[in-house]
Short mmCIF file of C-alpha atoms in Angstrom, two decimals:
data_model
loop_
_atom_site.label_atom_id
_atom_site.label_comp_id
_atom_site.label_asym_id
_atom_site.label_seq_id
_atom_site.Cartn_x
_atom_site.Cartn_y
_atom_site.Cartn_z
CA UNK A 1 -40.30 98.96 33.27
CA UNK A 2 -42.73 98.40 35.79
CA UNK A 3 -41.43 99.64 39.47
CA UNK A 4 -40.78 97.10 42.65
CA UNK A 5 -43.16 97.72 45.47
CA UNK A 6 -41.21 98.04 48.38
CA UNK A 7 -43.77 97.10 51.71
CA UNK A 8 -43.49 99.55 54.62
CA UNK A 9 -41.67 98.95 57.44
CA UNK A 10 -44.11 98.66 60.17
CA UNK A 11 -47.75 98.39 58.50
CA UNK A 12 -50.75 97.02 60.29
CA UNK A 13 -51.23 93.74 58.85
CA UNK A 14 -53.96 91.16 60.02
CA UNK A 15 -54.47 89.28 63.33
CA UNK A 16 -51.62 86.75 63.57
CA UNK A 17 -51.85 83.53 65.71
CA UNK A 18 -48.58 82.42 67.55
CA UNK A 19 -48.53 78.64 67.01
CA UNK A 20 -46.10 78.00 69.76
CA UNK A 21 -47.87 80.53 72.51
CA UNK A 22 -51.59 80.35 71.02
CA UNK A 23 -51.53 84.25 71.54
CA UNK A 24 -53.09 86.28 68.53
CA UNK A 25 -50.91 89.08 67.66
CA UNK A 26 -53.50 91.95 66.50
CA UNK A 27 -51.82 94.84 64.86
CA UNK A 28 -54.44 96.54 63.43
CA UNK A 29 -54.31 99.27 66.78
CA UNK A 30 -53.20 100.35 69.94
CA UNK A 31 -54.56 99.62 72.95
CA UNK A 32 -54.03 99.21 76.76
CA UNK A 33 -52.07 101.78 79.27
CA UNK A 34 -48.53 101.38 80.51
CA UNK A 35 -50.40 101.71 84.22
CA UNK A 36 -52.56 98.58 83.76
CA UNK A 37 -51.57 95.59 86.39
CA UNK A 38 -51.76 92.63 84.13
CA UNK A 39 -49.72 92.63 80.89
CA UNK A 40 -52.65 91.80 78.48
CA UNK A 41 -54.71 95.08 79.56
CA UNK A 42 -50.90 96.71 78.97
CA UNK A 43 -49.83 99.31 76.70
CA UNK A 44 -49.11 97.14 73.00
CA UNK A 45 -46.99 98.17 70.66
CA UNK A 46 -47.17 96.27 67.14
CA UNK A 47 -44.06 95.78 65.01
CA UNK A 48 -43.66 93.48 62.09
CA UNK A 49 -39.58 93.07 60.68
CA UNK A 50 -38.81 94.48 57.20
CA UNK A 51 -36.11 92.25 56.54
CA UNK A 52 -32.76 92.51 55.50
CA UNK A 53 -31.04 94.27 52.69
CA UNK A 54 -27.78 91.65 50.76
CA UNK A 55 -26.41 91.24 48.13
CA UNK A 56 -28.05 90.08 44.71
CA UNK A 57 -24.95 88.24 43.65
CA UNK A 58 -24.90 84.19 45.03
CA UNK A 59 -20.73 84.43 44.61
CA UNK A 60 -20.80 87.68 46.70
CA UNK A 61 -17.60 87.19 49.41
CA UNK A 62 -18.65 89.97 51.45
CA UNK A 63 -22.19 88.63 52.72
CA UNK A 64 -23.56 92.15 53.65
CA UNK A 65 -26.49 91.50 55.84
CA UNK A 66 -27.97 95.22 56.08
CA UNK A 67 -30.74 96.91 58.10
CA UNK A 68 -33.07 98.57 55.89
CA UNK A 69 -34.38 102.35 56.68
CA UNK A 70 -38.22 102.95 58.05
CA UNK A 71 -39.18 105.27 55.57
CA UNK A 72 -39.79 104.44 52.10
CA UNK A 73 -37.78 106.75 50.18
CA UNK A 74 -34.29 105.91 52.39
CA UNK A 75 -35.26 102.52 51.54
CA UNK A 76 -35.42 103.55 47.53
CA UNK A 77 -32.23 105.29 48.43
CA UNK A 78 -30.16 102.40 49.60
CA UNK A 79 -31.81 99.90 46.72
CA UNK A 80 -30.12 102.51 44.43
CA UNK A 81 -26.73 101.78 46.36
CA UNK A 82 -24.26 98.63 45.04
CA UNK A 83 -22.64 96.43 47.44
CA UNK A 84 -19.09 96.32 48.08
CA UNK A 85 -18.05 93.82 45.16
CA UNK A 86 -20.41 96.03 42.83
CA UNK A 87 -23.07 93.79 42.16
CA UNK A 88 -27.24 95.91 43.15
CA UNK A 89 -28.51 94.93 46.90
CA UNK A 90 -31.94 93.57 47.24
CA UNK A 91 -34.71 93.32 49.89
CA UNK A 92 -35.28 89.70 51.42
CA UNK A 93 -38.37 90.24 52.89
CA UNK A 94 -38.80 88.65 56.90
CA UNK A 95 -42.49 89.35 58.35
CA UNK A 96 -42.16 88.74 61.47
CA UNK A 97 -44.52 89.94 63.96
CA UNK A 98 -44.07 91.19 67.31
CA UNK A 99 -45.97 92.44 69.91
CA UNK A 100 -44.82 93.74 73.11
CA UNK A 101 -46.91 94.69 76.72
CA UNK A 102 -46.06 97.36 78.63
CA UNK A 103 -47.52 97.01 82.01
CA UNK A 104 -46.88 97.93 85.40
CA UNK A 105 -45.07 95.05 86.31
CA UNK A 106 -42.86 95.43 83.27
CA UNK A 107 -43.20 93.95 79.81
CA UNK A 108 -44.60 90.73 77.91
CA UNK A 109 -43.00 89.99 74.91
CA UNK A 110 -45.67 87.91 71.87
CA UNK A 111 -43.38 87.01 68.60
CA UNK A 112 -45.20 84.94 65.76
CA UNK A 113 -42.12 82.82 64.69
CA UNK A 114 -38.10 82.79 63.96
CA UNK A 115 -37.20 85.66 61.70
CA UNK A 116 -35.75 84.05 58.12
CA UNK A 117 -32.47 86.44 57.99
CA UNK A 118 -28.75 86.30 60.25
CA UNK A 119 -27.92 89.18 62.30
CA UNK A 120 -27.52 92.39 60.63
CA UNK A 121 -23.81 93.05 59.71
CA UNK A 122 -23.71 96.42 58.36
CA UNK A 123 -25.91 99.74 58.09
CA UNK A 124 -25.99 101.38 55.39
CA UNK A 125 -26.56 105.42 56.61
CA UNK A 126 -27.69 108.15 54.86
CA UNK A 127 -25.88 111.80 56.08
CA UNK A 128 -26.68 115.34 55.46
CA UNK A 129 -24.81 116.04 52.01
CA UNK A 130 -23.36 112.33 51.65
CA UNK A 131 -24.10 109.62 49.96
CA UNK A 132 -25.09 106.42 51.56
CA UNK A 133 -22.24 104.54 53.16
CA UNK A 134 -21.52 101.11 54.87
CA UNK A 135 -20.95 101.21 58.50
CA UNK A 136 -19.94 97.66 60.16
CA UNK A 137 -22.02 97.46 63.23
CA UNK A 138 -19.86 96.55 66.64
CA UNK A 139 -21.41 94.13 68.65
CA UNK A 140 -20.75 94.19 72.54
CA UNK A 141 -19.50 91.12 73.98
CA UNK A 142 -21.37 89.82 77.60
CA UNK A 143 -19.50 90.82 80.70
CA UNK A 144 -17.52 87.93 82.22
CA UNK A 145 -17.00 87.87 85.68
CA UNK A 146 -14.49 86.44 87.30
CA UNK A 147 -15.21 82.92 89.45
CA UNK A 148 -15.62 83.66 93.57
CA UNK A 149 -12.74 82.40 95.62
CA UNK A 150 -11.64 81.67 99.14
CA UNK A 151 -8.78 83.36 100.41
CA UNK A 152 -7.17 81.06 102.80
CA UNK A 153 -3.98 82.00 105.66
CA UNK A 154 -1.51 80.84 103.10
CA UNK A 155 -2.27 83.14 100.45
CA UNK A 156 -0.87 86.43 100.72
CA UNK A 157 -2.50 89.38 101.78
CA UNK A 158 -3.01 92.91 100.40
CA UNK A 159 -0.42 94.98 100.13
CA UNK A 160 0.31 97.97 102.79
CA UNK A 161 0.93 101.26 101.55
CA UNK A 162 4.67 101.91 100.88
CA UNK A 163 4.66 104.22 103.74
CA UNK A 164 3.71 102.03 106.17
CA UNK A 165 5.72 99.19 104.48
CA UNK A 166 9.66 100.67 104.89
CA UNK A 167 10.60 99.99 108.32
CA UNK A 168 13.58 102.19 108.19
CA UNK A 169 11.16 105.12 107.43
CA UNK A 170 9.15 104.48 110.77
CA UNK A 171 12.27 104.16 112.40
CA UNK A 172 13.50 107.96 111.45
CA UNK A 173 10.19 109.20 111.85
CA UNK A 174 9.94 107.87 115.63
CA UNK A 175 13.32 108.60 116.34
CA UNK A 176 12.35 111.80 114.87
CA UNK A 177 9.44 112.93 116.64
CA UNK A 178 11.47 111.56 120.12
CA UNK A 179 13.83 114.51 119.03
CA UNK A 180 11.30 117.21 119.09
CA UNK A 181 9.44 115.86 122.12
CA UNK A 182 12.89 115.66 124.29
CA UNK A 183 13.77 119.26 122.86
CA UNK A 184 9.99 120.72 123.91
CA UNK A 185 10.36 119.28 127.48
CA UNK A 186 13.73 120.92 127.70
CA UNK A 187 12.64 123.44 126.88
CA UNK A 188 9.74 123.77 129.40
CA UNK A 189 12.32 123.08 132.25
CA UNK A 190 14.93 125.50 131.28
CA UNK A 191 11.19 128.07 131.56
CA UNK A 192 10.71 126.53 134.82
CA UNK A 193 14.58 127.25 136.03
CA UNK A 194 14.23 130.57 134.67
CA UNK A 195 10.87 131.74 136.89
CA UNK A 196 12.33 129.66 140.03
CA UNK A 197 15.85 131.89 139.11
CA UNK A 198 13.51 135.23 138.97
CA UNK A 199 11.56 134.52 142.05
CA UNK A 200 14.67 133.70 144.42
CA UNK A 201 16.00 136.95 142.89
CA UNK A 202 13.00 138.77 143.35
CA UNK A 203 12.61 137.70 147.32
CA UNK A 204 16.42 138.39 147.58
CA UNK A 205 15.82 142.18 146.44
CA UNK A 206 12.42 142.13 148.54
CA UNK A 207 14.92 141.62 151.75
CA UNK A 208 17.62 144.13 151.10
CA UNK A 209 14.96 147.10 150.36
CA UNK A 210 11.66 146.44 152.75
CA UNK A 211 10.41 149.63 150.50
CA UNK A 212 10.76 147.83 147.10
CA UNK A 213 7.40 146.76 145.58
CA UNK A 214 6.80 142.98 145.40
#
């Protein structure tokens, strides 16, 4: 039984001319620096897609759209592994090339055309003593913000703190703190009576005894 070649992930392939940008997408090496000012003397890196691991069965219900691993003996591996309603997955090969420019100013993105598979659905992962199993990928949904408004006089306005929202509470408080402040300047006076009381004394003892000491 003769053996299906599986191609490699990301092998250089030959020069590939964008039909919609005119740009030739050579993969064959590197070139360019991540420093250069202008994207097309940028750092390139080449990629070309794999495809997409399904389902070999037309009837299949659970339309497994798979990414398929880099190296070439995962990817045996997961060939090896049935989909969910039993039936052996195959690869559906894509091609697409890509090119992307690193540059100082950011990136330029080259792509040679749409790729010929849906969105990957699942991964199929490989871990340490396990056998491969499906893993349904989560995809983020966009943040929505909310629409701006105006906030006119009629709308109502935000909310004081509770504390300085219960009237009855300032009320104690002041009446409150008018207690301690009365009590403190009572308490200075009845000071003030009690020196004025020691001094009359004091002159009143100076008088009887002209020998006392002031």
């Amino acid at each position: 039984m003769a053996k299906r070649e599986i191609p490699m992930p990301f092998r250089p392939t030959r020069p590939h001319k964008n039909k919609s940008t005119g740009q030739s997408l050579d993969l064959r090496k590197p070139s360019g620096t991540s420093t250069a000012l202008t994207w097309r003397k940028g750092k390139e890196i080449r990629r070309r897609c794999v495809g997409v691991l399904e389902c070999s069965a037309r009837s299949c219900s659970f339309d497994l759209q798979c990414a398929p691993e880099l190296r070439r003996v995962d990817l045996h591996r997961q060939l090896k592994k049935s989909c969910l309603c039993g039936e052996p997955l195959r690869l559906r090969e894509c091609g697409v090339e890509y090119s992307l420019h690193i540059f100082r100013g950011g990136g330029h993105f080259l792509n040679s055309g749409l790729h010929t598979h849906p969105r990957y659905t699942h991964s199929l992962i490989h871990r340490p003593q396990q056998p491969f199993q499906f893993t349904e990928n989560t995809f983020r949904l966009p943040i929505l913000l909310n629409e701006p408004y105006n906030v006119s006089d009629d709308e109502s306005k935000v909310p004081e703190p509770d504390s300085l929202h219960n009237e009855h509470e300032l009320d104690e408080e002041s009446d409150q703190f008018n207690d301690t402040e009365g009590e403190q300047e009572q308490i200075l006076e009845d000071v003030a009576n009690d020196n004025l009381d020691w001094d009359a004394l004091d002159e009143q003892e100076m008088r009887n005894d002209p020998e006392a000491d002031g």
